[in-house]
Amino acid sequence: WCWVVFVTTPRRPMSRTSCPVFRPSLEEFGDFQGYVARVEHTARSAGICLIVPPRGWWYDADTVAARCRPDGPFGDVQVKTAVAQRVCSLCARGVFEVSHHVQPKLTVRDLFEKGQRLRRHDDEAMDHRRTLRGADATPGERVARRFWNALRNGGEFAPYGADVAGASLFQSLGAPDDQDGCPEWYLDSMPSDPLRAAVRASGAAEMSGVTDSMLYIGNQRTMFAWHVEDFFLYSINLLHFGEPKRWWALGPQHAARFEAIADEAFAGRKRECAGYLQHKMSMLSPEYLRERGLEVTECVQEAGQMVITFPAAYHAGFNEGYNVAESTNFASRRWPAIARGCRPCECEAGRVHIRLDDVAEAIETGDLSKVVKRSSASSDDDASSEHDAASSSSDDFEVVVRAAKSPPSTPVRPSAAAPRVVTPATTPRGTLNTPRGGTKRKRRGGVVGRKKRTSRCGECDGCRAPECGTCKYCLDRPKRGGRNALKKPCVERRCVRVADSHN
């Protein structure tokens, strides 16, 4: 006789929350910076924590839900930055590339209806699978498996309303009249945040998503790929209403190992940009990372709960269905020491600019005069950075989709080229003046002219201007999900000397 024994390894649950969970009292919740410092001491190694706010800190759940329902006035809100996400499964199992495609203007109601159609299709398919395989999986496990199966099989994704600026619920609802609340936790102001104090002292404009909160209208299977916050800032995300949001995170101690794993999986992206992970286009499954020795923290965020991510902590996640979240960045007294080791991405037009040395010194010393507003005698490079900071956007995100940003309100345009003057006394007949950088050549009919310049000079205002991120040439770039078919520079970055040569 020969006995054959089949041993099966139980599948790891995909729906449990393994990150630290905190339930503060209303008194503890009153000191924002002090409470975050206590929480960070315990949860920093996890990279993320979940906070269940106390009752009475703001409006009750029913009041907030009434404001966020898509069948009410909130459904008419215009989402100018809606994107459709497309996923490409690479050779290795659990490695995916995400591209973001800007959609026409949609209302919140349109986003909800598109997500509901996809949800009905998924429910029908899942009911069929349960009759074949049994119904032993929990609802949370089924949602997570459905998400990763859609990524592997190239499934459809509903539009995502990311980076909706100027629609903070804290501004529209205001503070409750019948209670004091906890205004230090209001994401649109956060008066105890030293970063906001430094920005106000400098006279710079608010940075959307960084020092000014943004709304995120989640939808069925919409995701935010692995990234860290700009300049290793903290982030806080409040889920106002709707279906849960699922997070995965790595502690700061795993950042170097994670980057090495990602560099191996996305070698092509690494060659294009050293900070490619900030593009939010690289998705790795938790199982792929666990197989390589990383400890991945999981979190399931329900409506009314907050999630805080700590500096240098990589995180990713997805939305189970329609939800409304609000998010922003903030700093602490220990943030400057961490921020000096960050490696910001330099290839994105919508990147965040912070005068890190001045801001860090001001926060450490408490002397806000370190970031006083610059005078008109500042250098051109500083003025360009200040312009970028005024028009930049956040990447918490949430899913920040940089290609969907609005163009700067005061774009930097190439200066007009001075007209060429031909002096008959010094210019022989039949020839043209040749500007610097041009070469003479014979034209048809014996007329001598100059050869058209094809290479950019790299010195004029056009070459030094930032990309707008919204024109058809920017959206055609591979880093924004395009096919690179047009092969033209941004309309804001036309070289003056090349244009002068062609004219």
Coordinates of C-alpha atoms in Angstrom, one line a residue:
W1 CA 0.0 0.0 0.0
C2 CA 1.1 3.5 -0.8
W3 CA -0.4 6.4 1.0
V4 CA -0.4 9.9 -0.6
V5 CA -1.0 12.8 1.7
F6 CA -1.9 16.2 0.2
V7 CA -0.9 19.1 2.4
T8 CA -2.4 22.5 1.6
T9 CA -1.0 25.8 2.9
P10 CA -3.8 28.1 4.1
R11 CA -4.1 31.3 2.0
R12 CA -3.0 34.4 3.9
P13 CA -6.0 36.6 4.8
M14 CA -6.1 39.7 2.6
S15 CA -8.6 41.8 4.6
R16 CA -7.2 42.2 8.1
T17 CA -5.8 45.3 9.6
S18 CA -2.3 44.7 11.0
C19 CA -1.3 48.3 11.5
P20 CA -1.5 50.0 15.0
V21 CA -5.0 51.3 15.8
F22 CA -5.6 54.2 18.2
R23 CA -8.8 55.4 19.8
P24 CA -8.0 58.7 21.6
S25 CA -10.3 60.5 23.9
L26 CA -11.6 64.0 23.1
E27 CA -9.1 65.5 25.6
E28 CA -6.1 63.7 24.0
F29 CA -7.3 64.7 20.6
G30 CA -7.1 68.4 21.4
D31 CA -3.3 68.5 21.1
F32 CA -2.5 67.6 17.5
Q33 CA 1.3 67.8 17.5
G34 CA 1.6 66.1 20.9
Y35 CA -0.7 63.3 20.0
V36 CA 1.1 62.6 16.7
A37 CA 4.4 62.5 18.5
R38 CA 3.0 59.8 20.9
V39 CA 1.5 57.8 18.1
E40 CA 4.6 58.0 16.0
H41 CA 6.8 56.6 18.8
T42 CA 4.7 53.4 18.7
A43 CA 3.7 53.1 15.0
R44 CA 6.7 54.5 13.1
S45 CA 8.1 51.0 12.4
A46 CA 4.8 50.1 10.7
G47 CA 4.9 53.2 8.4
I48 CA 1.2 53.8 8.9
C49 CA -1.4 53.9 11.6
L50 CA -5.2 54.1 11.9
I51 CA -6.9 56.6 14.1
V52 CA -10.6 56.4 15.2
P53 CA -11.5 60.0 16.2
P54 CA -13.6 60.5 19.3
R55 CA -17.2 61.4 19.1
G56 CA -17.7 65.2 19.1
W57 CA -14.5 66.2 17.4
W58 CA -16.5 67.3 14.4
Y59 CA -19.9 66.7 12.8
D60 CA -21.6 63.3 13.2
A61 CA -21.5 60.7 10.5
D62 CA -25.0 61.3 9.2
T63 CA -24.4 65.0 8.6
V64 CA -21.2 64.3 6.7
A65 CA -22.8 61.5 4.7
A66 CA -25.7 63.8 3.7
R67 CA -23.2 66.2 2.2
C68 CA -21.2 63.5 0.3
R69 CA -24.0 61.5 -1.3
P70 CA -23.9 61.5 -5.1
D71 CA -27.6 61.9 -5.5
G72 CA -27.6 65.2 -3.7
P73 CA -26.1 68.7 -4.5
F74 CA -22.6 67.1 -4.1
G75 CA -23.3 65.1 -7.3
D76 CA -23.2 68.3 -9.4
V77 CA -19.6 69.1 -8.3
Q78 CA -17.3 69.2 -11.4
V79 CA -14.2 67.0 -11.3
K80 CA -11.7 68.5 -13.7
T81 CA -8.9 66.1 -12.8
A82 CA -10.7 62.7 -13.4
V83 CA -8.4 60.0 -14.8
A84 CA -8.9 56.6 -16.2
Q85 CA -6.3 54.1 -15.0
R86 CA -4.8 51.4 -17.2
V87 CA -2.7 48.5 -15.9
C88 CA 0.0 46.5 -17.7
S89 CA 1.0 43.2 -16.1
L90 CA 4.8 42.7 -16.5
C91 CA 6.6 39.4 -16.7
A92 CA 6.9 38.7 -13.0
R93 CA 3.7 37.8 -11.1
G94 CA 2.7 40.6 -8.9
V95 CA 4.4 43.4 -10.9
F96 CA 2.3 46.0 -12.6
E97 CA 2.7 49.3 -14.4
V98 CA -0.2 51.9 -14.0
S99 CA -0.8 54.7 -16.5
H100 CA -3.2 57.6 -15.9
H101 CA -5.3 59.0 -18.8
V102 CA -7.0 62.4 -18.3
Q103 CA -10.7 62.3 -18.9
P104 CA -13.1 65.0 -20.0
K105 CA -14.8 66.9 -17.2
L106 CA -17.1 64.7 -15.2
T107 CA -19.5 65.4 -12.3
V108 CA -19.4 63.4 -9.1
R109 CA -22.7 61.8 -10.1
D110 CA -21.1 60.6 -13.4
L111 CA -18.2 59.0 -11.6
F112 CA -20.6 57.2 -9.2
E113 CA -22.7 55.8 -12.1
K114 CA -19.7 54.5 -14.0
G115 CA -18.5 52.8 -10.9
Q116 CA -21.8 51.2 -10.2
R117 CA -22.0 49.7 -13.7
L118 CA -18.6 48.1 -13.1
R119 CA -19.6 46.9 -9.6
R120 CA -22.7 45.2 -10.9
H121 CA -20.6 43.4 -13.5
D122 CA -18.1 42.3 -10.9
D123 CA -20.9 41.1 -8.5
E124 CA -22.4 38.9 -11.2
A125 CA -19.0 37.4 -12.1
M126 CA -18.2 36.8 -8.4
D127 CA -21.6 35.1 -7.7
H128 CA -20.8 32.7 -10.6
R129 CA -17.4 31.9 -9.2
R130 CA -18.8 31.2 -5.7
T131 CA -21.1 28.6 -7.0
L132 CA -18.1 26.8 -8.6
R133 CA -15.6 27.2 -5.8
G134 CA -17.7 27.6 -2.7
A135 CA -18.3 30.6 -0.5
D136 CA -15.7 30.1 2.2
A137 CA -13.9 33.4 1.6
T138 CA -14.8 36.4 3.7
P139 CA -16.2 39.5 1.9
G140 CA -13.0 41.4 2.6
E141 CA -10.9 38.6 1.1
R142 CA -13.1 38.5 -2.0
V143 CA -12.7 42.2 -2.6
A144 CA -8.9 42.1 -2.3
R145 CA -8.7 39.0 -4.6
R146 CA -11.0 40.6 -7.1
F147 CA -8.7 43.7 -7.2
W148 CA -5.5 41.7 -7.9
N149 CA -7.3 39.5 -10.4
A150 CA -8.4 42.6 -12.3
L151 CA -4.8 43.8 -12.4
R152 CA -3.5 40.5 -13.7
N153 CA -6.2 40.1 -16.3
G154 CA -6.3 43.7 -17.5
G155 CA -9.7 44.3 -16.1
E156 CA -11.7 47.5 -16.5
F157 CA -11.3 50.3 -13.9
A158 CA -13.7 53.1 -13.1
P159 CA -12.7 56.8 -13.4
Y160 CA -10.9 58.2 -10.4
G161 CA -11.6 61.8 -9.2
A162 CA -8.1 62.6 -7.8
D163 CA -6.8 66.0 -6.6
V164 CA -10.1 67.9 -6.5
A165 CA -8.9 71.3 -5.2
G166 CA -11.0 74.0 -3.5
A167 CA -13.8 71.5 -2.4
S168 CA -12.8 70.9 1.2
L169 CA -15.7 69.7 3.4
F170 CA -14.1 71.5 6.3
Q171 CA -14.6 74.8 4.4
S172 CA -18.1 74.0 3.2
L173 CA -19.5 72.6 6.5
G174 CA -17.4 74.8 8.8
A175 CA -17.1 74.2 12.6
P176 CA -20.1 72.8 14.5
D177 CA -22.1 75.5 16.3
D178 CA -23.0 73.5 19.4
Q179 CA -19.6 72.2 20.3
D180 CA -16.0 73.3 20.4
G181 CA -14.6 70.4 18.3
C182 CA -10.9 69.9 17.6
P183 CA -9.9 72.6 15.0
E184 CA -6.3 71.5 15.1
W185 CA -7.4 68.4 13.1
Y186 CA -9.3 70.3 10.4
L187 CA -7.4 69.4 7.3
D188 CA -8.0 72.7 5.5
S189 CA -6.2 74.8 8.1
M190 CA -4.2 72.7 10.7
P191 CA -3.1 75.8 12.7
S192 CA -0.4 73.9 14.7
D193 CA 1.4 72.7 11.5
P194 CA 4.9 74.3 11.4
L195 CA 5.1 73.8 7.6
R196 CA 2.0 75.9 7.1
A197 CA 3.4 78.6 9.4
A198 CA 6.7 78.7 7.5
V199 CA 4.9 79.0 4.1
R200 CA 2.7 81.8 5.4
A201 CA 5.7 83.6 6.8
S202 CA 7.4 83.4 3.4
G203 CA 4.4 84.9 1.6
A204 CA 4.3 82.0 -0.8
A205 CA 1.0 80.7 -2.2
E206 CA -0.6 77.6 -0.7
M207 CA 0.5 74.3 -2.3
S208 CA -2.6 72.2 -3.2
G209 CA -2.5 68.9 -1.4
V210 CA 0.5 69.9 0.6
T211 CA -0.5 72.9 2.7
D212 CA -4.0 73.0 1.3
S213 CA -6.2 69.9 1.5
M214 CA -7.7 68.1 -1.6
L215 CA -10.7 65.8 -2.0
Y216 CA -10.4 62.4 -3.6
I217 CA -13.5 60.8 -5.1
G218 CA -12.7 57.1 -5.1
N219 CA -14.4 54.5 -7.3
Q220 CA -14.5 50.8 -7.9
R221 CA -10.9 49.5 -7.9
T222 CA -9.2 52.9 -8.3
M223 CA -5.7 52.8 -6.8
F224 CA -2.7 54.7 -5.7
A225 CA 0.6 53.0 -6.5
W226 CA 3.7 52.8 -4.2
H227 CA 5.2 56.1 -3.3
V228 CA 6.4 58.3 -0.5
E229 CA 5.3 61.8 0.3
D230 CA 7.1 64.7 -1.3
F231 CA 10.1 65.7 0.9
F232 CA 9.3 62.8 3.3
L233 CA 6.4 64.8 4.8
Y234 CA 3.7 63.2 6.9
S235 CA 0.3 62.7 5.3
I236 CA -3.2 62.5 6.9
N237 CA -6.2 61.0 5.1
L238 CA -9.7 61.3 6.4
L239 CA -12.4 59.1 4.8
H240 CA -15.5 61.2 5.0
F241 CA -18.0 58.8 3.5
G242 CA -18.4 55.6 1.4
E243 CA -16.8 52.3 0.9
P244 CA -13.5 51.3 2.7
K245 CA -10.1 52.3 1.4
R246 CA -7.4 49.6 1.7
W247 CA -3.7 50.4 2.4
W248 CA -0.4 48.6 2.3
A249 CA 2.6 50.2 3.9
L250 CA 6.3 49.6 4.7
G251 CA 8.2 51.1 7.6
P252 CA 11.0 53.6 6.9
Q253 CA 13.5 50.9 7.9
H254 CA 12.5 48.9 4.7
A255 CA 12.7 51.9 2.3
A256 CA 16.2 51.1 0.9
R257 CA 15.4 47.4 0.4
F258 CA 12.0 48.2 -1.2
E259 CA 13.7 50.6 -3.7
A260 CA 16.2 47.9 -4.6
I261 CA 13.4 45.4 -5.3
A262 CA 11.5 48.0 -7.3
D263 CA 14.6 49.0 -9.3
E264 CA 15.0 45.4 -10.3
A265 CA 11.3 45.0 -11.3
F266 CA 11.1 48.4 -13.1
A267 CA 14.6 48.7 -14.6
G268 CA 13.4 50.7 -17.6
R269 CA 11.7 53.3 -15.4
K270 CA 14.8 53.6 -13.3
R271 CA 16.9 54.6 -16.3
E272 CA 14.4 57.3 -17.2
C273 CA 14.2 58.9 -13.8
A274 CA 15.9 58.2 -10.5
G275 CA 12.8 59.2 -8.6
Y276 CA 10.3 57.2 -10.8
L277 CA 8.4 55.8 -7.8
Q278 CA 7.0 59.4 -7.2
H279 CA 5.2 59.0 -10.6
K280 CA 2.8 56.6 -8.9
M281 CA 3.0 54.2 -11.8
S282 CA 4.7 51.2 -10.1
M283 CA 2.4 48.6 -8.3
L284 CA 3.8 45.6 -6.5
S285 CA 1.6 43.1 -4.7
P286 CA 2.1 42.5 -1.0
E287 CA 2.8 38.8 -1.6
Y288 CA 5.5 39.7 -4.1
L289 CA 7.2 41.9 -1.4
R290 CA 6.7 39.3 1.4
E291 CA 8.4 36.7 -0.7
R292 CA 11.4 38.9 -0.8
G293 CA 11.6 39.4 2.9
L294 CA 9.7 42.6 3.5
E295 CA 7.1 43.1 6.3
V296 CA 4.1 44.7 4.7
T297 CA 1.6 46.4 7.0
E298 CA -2.1 46.3 6.0
C299 CA -4.9 48.7 6.9
V300 CA -8.6 48.8 6.1
Q301 CA -9.9 52.4 6.6
E302 CA -13.7 52.8 7.2
A303 CA -15.7 56.0 6.9
G304 CA -15.0 58.4 9.6
Q305 CA -11.5 57.1 10.3
M306 CA -8.1 58.7 9.7
V307 CA -4.9 57.2 8.4
I308 CA -1.5 58.8 9.0
T309 CA 1.6 57.9 7.0
F310 CA 5.0 58.6 8.5
P311 CA 8.1 60.2 6.8
A312 CA 10.0 58.0 4.3
A313 CA 7.3 55.2 4.6
Y314 CA 6.2 53.8 1.2
H315 CA 2.5 53.1 0.8
A316 CA -0.1 52.1 -1.7
G317 CA -3.7 51.0 -1.8
F318 CA -7.1 51.0 -3.6
N319 CA -10.7 52.0 -3.1
E320 CA -13.4 49.3 -2.7
G321 CA -16.1 51.5 -4.2
Y322 CA -17.4 55.0 -4.2
N323 CA -16.0 57.1 -1.4
V324 CA -15.0 60.7 -0.5
A325 CA -11.7 61.3 1.2
E326 CA -9.8 64.4 2.1
S327 CA -6.0 64.5 2.4
T328 CA -3.1 66.8 3.1
N329 CA 0.5 66.9 4.2
F330 CA 2.0 68.3 7.4
A331 CA 5.3 68.4 9.3
S332 CA 6.5 68.0 12.8
R333 CA 9.5 69.2 14.8
R334 CA 11.5 66.1 13.9
W335 CA 10.7 66.3 10.2
P336 CA 13.6 68.5 9.1
A337 CA 16.2 66.0 10.1
I338 CA 14.5 63.3 8.0
A339 CA 13.7 65.6 5.0
R340 CA 17.4 66.4 4.3
G341 CA 17.9 62.9 3.2
C342 CA 15.1 62.9 0.6
R343 CA 15.6 62.4 -3.1
P344 CA 12.9 64.4 -5.0
C345 CA 11.9 63.7 -8.5
E346 CA 13.2 66.4 -10.9
C347 CA 11.4 65.4 -14.2
E348 CA 7.8 66.3 -13.4
A349 CA 6.4 69.7 -14.2
G350 CA 3.9 69.4 -11.3
R351 CA 6.5 68.5 -8.7
V352 CA 6.5 70.2 -5.3
H353 CA 9.2 72.8 -4.6
I354 CA 10.1 73.7 -1.1
R355 CA 13.1 75.8 -0.1
L356 CA 14.1 72.9 2.1
D357 CA 17.2 74.4 3.9
D358 CA 15.4 77.6 4.9
V359 CA 12.1 75.9 5.9
A360 CA 13.9 73.1 7.9
E361 CA 16.0 75.7 9.8
A362 CA 13.0 77.8 10.6
I363 CA 11.0 74.8 11.9
E364 CA 14.0 73.5 14.0
T365 CA 14.8 76.9 15.5
G366 CA 11.3 78.4 15.5
D367 CA 12.6 81.5 13.8
L368 CA 10.2 82.1 10.8
S369 CA 12.3 85.1 9.6
K370 CA 14.5 82.4 7.9
V371 CA 11.8 82.2 5.2
V372 CA 10.8 85.8 4.7
K373 CA 9.5 86.6 1.3
R374 CA 12.2 87.0 -1.4
S375 CA 12.9 90.4 -2.8
S376 CA 12.7 91.2 -6.5
A377 CA 16.5 90.9 -6.6
S378 CA 16.4 87.1 -6.3
S379 CA 18.1 85.1 -9.0
D380 CA 16.2 83.8 -12.0
D381 CA 16.5 80.2 -10.8
D382 CA 15.0 81.1 -7.4
A383 CA 12.1 83.0 -9.1
S384 CA 11.5 79.9 -11.3
S385 CA 11.4 77.7 -8.2
E386 CA 9.0 80.1 -6.5
H387 CA 6.7 80.0 -9.5
D388 CA 6.7 76.2 -9.5
A389 CA 5.9 76.2 -5.8
A390 CA 2.9 78.4 -6.3
S391 CA 1.5 76.1 -9.1
S392 CA 2.6 72.7 -7.8
S393 CA 0.4 69.9 -6.6
S394 CA 0.5 67.1 -4.0
D395 CA 1.1 63.3 -4.6
D396 CA -0.6 61.8 -1.6
F397 CA -2.6 60.2 -3.3
E398 CA -3.3 59.8 -3.1
V399 CA -3.2 59.0 -6.3
V400 CA -2.0 62.1 -7.7
V401 CA -2.0 62.1 -11.1
R402 CA 0.4 64.7 -12.3
A403 CA -0.8 64.7 -15.9
A404 CA -4.2 65.9 -14.7
K405 CA -3.0 69.1 -13.1
S406 CA -4.3 72.4 -14.2
P407 CA -1.8 74.6 -16.1
P408 CA -0.1 77.3 -14.0
S409 CA -2.1 80.5 -13.6
T410 CA 1.0 82.6 -14.7
P411 CA 2.9 80.3 -17.1
V412 CA 6.5 81.0 -17.9
R413 CA 6.5 81.7 -21.6
P414 CA 9.6 82.1 -23.9
S415 CA 10.4 85.7 -24.5
A416 CA 9.9 86.9 -28.0
A417 CA 13.0 86.8 -30.2
A418 CA 14.3 90.2 -31.2
P419 CA 13.8 90.9 -34.9
R420 CA 16.9 90.5 -37.1
V421 CA 18.1 93.7 -38.8
V422 CA 19.8 93.5 -42.2
T423 CA 22.1 96.5 -42.9
P424 CA 22.6 97.0 -46.6
A425 CA 25.9 98.8 -46.1
T426 CA 27.5 95.9 -44.3
T427 CA 25.6 92.9 -45.8
P428 CA 26.4 91.8 -49.3
R429 CA 23.6 91.4 -51.7
G430 CA 22.0 87.9 -51.8
T431 CA 23.1 87.0 -48.2
L432 CA 21.3 86.9 -44.8
N433 CA 22.7 87.7 -41.4
T434 CA 23.6 84.5 -39.6
P435 CA 22.8 84.6 -35.8
R436 CA 25.0 83.0 -33.3
G437 CA 24.8 79.2 -33.5
G438 CA 23.8 79.1 -37.2
T439 CA 25.9 78.0 -40.1
K440 CA 25.8 79.3 -43.7
R441 CA 24.8 77.1 -46.6
K442 CA 24.0 77.5 -50.3
R443 CA 20.3 77.9 -51.2
R444 CA 18.7 77.2 -54.5
G445 CA 19.4 80.0 -56.9
G446 CA 22.8 80.8 -55.5
V447 CA 21.5 82.7 -52.4
V448 CA 23.5 82.0 -49.2
G449 CA 21.5 81.4 -46.1
R450 CA 21.8 79.7 -42.8
K451 CA 21.1 76.1 -41.8
K452 CA 18.1 75.5 -39.6
R453 CA 19.0 74.8 -36.0
T454 CA 17.5 71.5 -34.7
S455 CA 19.2 71.1 -31.2
R456 CA 18.0 73.1 -28.2
C457 CA 20.3 75.7 -26.7
G458 CA 19.5 74.9 -23.1
E459 CA 20.0 78.5 -22.1
C460 CA 17.0 80.6 -23.2
D461 CA 13.8 81.1 -21.2
G462 CA 11.9 78.5 -23.2
C463 CA 14.5 75.7 -22.5
R464 CA 14.5 76.6 -18.8
A465 CA 10.7 76.8 -18.4
P466 CA 8.8 74.0 -16.6
E467 CA 6.5 71.6 -18.4
C468 CA 2.8 72.6 -18.2
G469 CA 1.7 68.9 -17.9
T470 CA -1.6 69.4 -19.7
C471 CA -0.8 70.1 -23.4
K472 CA -1.0 67.3 -25.9
Y473 CA 2.8 67.0 -26.1
C474 CA 3.1 66.6 -22.3
L475 CA 0.3 64.0 -22.2
D476 CA 2.1 62.1 -25.0
R477 CA 5.2 61.5 -22.8
P478 CA 5.6 57.9 -21.6
K479 CA 5.9 59.0 -18.0
R480 CA 2.3 60.3 -18.3
G481 CA 1.0 57.2 -20.0
G482 CA 1.4 58.4 -23.6
R483 CA 3.0 56.6 -26.6
N484 CA 5.6 59.2 -27.4
A485 CA 4.2 59.4 -31.0
L486 CA 4.3 63.2 -31.3
K487 CA 8.0 63.6 -30.1
K488 CA 7.6 67.4 -29.6
P489 CA 8.5 69.5 -26.5
C490 CA 5.9 71.1 -24.3
V491 CA 4.3 74.3 -25.7
E492 CA 5.7 76.2 -22.7
R493 CA 9.3 74.9 -23.5
R494 CA 9.8 76.0 -27.1
C495 CA 13.5 76.9 -27.6
V496 CA 13.7 80.6 -28.8
R497 CA 16.8 80.0 -30.9
V498 CA 15.3 77.0 -32.7
A499 CA 12.2 78.9 -33.5
D500 CA 14.3 81.9 -34.6
S501 CA 16.4 79.6 -36.8
H502 CA 13.2 78.2 -38.5
N503 CA 11.8 81.6 -39.1

